[in-house]
CSV table of C-alpha atoms and ligand atoms in Angstrom, one decimal:
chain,number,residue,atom,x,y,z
A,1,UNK,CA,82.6,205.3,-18.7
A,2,UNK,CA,82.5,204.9,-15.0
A,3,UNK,CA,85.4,204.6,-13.2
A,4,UNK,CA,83.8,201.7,-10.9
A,5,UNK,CA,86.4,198.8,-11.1
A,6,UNK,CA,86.9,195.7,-9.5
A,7,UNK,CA,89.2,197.2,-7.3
A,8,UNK,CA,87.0,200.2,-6.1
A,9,UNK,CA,84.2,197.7,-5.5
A,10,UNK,CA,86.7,195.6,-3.1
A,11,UNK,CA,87.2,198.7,-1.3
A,12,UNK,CA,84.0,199.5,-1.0
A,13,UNK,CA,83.2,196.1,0.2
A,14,UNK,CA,85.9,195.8,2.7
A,15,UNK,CA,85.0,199.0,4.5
A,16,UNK,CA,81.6,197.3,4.6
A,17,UNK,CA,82.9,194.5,6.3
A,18,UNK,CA,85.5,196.7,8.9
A,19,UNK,CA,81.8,198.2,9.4
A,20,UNK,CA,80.1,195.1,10.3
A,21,UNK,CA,82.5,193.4,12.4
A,22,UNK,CA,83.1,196.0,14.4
A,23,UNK,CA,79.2,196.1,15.4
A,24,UNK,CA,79.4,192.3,15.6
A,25,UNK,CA,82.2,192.8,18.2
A,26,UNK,CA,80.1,195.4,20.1
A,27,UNK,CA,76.9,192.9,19.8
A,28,UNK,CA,79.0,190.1,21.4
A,29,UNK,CA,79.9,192.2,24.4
A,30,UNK,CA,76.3,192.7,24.9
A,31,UNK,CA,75.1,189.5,24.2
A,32,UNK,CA,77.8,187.5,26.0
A,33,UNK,CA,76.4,189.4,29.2
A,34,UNK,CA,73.3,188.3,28.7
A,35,UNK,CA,73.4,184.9,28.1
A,36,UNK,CA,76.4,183.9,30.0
A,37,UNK,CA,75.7,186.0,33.1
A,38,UNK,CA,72.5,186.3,33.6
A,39,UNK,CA,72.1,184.7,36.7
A,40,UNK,CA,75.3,187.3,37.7
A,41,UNK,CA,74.0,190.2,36.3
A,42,UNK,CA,70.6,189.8,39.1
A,43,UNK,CA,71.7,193.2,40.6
A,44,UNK,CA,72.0,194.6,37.2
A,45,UNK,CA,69.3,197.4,36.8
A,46,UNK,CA,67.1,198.0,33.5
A,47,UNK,CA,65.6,200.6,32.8
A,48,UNK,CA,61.5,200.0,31.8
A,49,UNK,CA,57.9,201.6,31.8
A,50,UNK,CA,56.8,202.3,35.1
A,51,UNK,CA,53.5,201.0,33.6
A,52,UNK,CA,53.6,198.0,32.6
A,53,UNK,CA,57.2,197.7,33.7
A,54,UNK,CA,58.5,196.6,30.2
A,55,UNK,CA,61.9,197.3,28.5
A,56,UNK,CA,60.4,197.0,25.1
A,57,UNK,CA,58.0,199.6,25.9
A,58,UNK,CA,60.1,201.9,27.0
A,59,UNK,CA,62.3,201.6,24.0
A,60,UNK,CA,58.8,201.9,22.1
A,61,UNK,CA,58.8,198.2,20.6
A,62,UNK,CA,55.6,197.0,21.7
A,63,UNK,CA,54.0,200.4,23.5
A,64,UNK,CA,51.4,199.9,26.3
A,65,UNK,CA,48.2,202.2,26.1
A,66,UNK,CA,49.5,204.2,28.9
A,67,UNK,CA,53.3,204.7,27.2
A,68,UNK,CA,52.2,208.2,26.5
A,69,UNK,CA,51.9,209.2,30.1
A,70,UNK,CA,54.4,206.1,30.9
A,71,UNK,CA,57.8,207.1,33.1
A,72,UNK,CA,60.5,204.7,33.8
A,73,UNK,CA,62.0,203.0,36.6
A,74,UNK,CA,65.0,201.3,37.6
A,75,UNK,CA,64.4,197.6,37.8
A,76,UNK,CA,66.6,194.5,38.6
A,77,UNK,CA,67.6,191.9,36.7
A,78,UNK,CA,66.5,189.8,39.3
A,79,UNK,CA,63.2,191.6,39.7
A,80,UNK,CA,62.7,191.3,36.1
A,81,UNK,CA,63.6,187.6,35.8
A,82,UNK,CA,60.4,187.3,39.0
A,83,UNK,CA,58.2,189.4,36.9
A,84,UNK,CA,59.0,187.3,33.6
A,85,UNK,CA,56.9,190.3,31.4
A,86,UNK,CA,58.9,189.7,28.3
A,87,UNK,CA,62.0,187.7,26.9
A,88,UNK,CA,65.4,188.9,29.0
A,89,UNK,CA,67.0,190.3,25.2
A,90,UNK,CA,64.5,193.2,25.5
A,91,UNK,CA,66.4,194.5,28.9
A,92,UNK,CA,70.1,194.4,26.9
A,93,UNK,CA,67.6,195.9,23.3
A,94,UNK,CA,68.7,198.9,24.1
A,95,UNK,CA,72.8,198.8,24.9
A,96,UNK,CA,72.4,197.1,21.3
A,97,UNK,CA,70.4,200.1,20.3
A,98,UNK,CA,72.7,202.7,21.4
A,99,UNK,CA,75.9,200.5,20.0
A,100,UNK,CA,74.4,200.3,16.6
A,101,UNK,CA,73.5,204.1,16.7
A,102,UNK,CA,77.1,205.6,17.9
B,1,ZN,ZN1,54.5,200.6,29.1
């Protein structure tokens, strides 16, 4: 028989949680810049595609035809916000991105 029990489960299950929350707190960091200081943060530089001057390109969520041959550039926050090329979570996508991945 296995030796799964209730209490190995729990375990499991609470290292799952430790897991989560500590991503959640890392996500709230992120978000809690964006959407409370946004209007602070217009100094802030992202990093898109020098083509079609896009964050999610550059993180390769919706590509342009020229991403291939695509650099980046520095861009502000308030630059972006003038622009208005996409929804202001796609600039912060990324610190998400490399949260989730560390
Ligand atoms: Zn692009």
């Amino acid at each position: 028989m296995s030796d799964i029990t209730k209490e190995t489960v729990a375990a499991a299950h609470a290292a799952c949680v430790d897991e989560a929350e500590a991503f959640h707190e890392e996500s709230q960091v992120v978000l809690a810049k964006h959407f409370n200081t946004l209007a602070e943060l217009s100094a802030d530089t992202v990093t898109v595609c020098d083509k079609c001057l896009t964050a999610s390109c550059w993180w390769g969520e919706l590509m342009c035809e020229e991403a291939q041959n695509a650099g980046t550039v520095e861009m502000t926050v308030e630059e972006l916000t003038k622009l208005h090329r996409e929804h202001p979570s796609h600039w912060y996508h990324g610190e998400l991105k490399e949260a989730r991945d560390q």
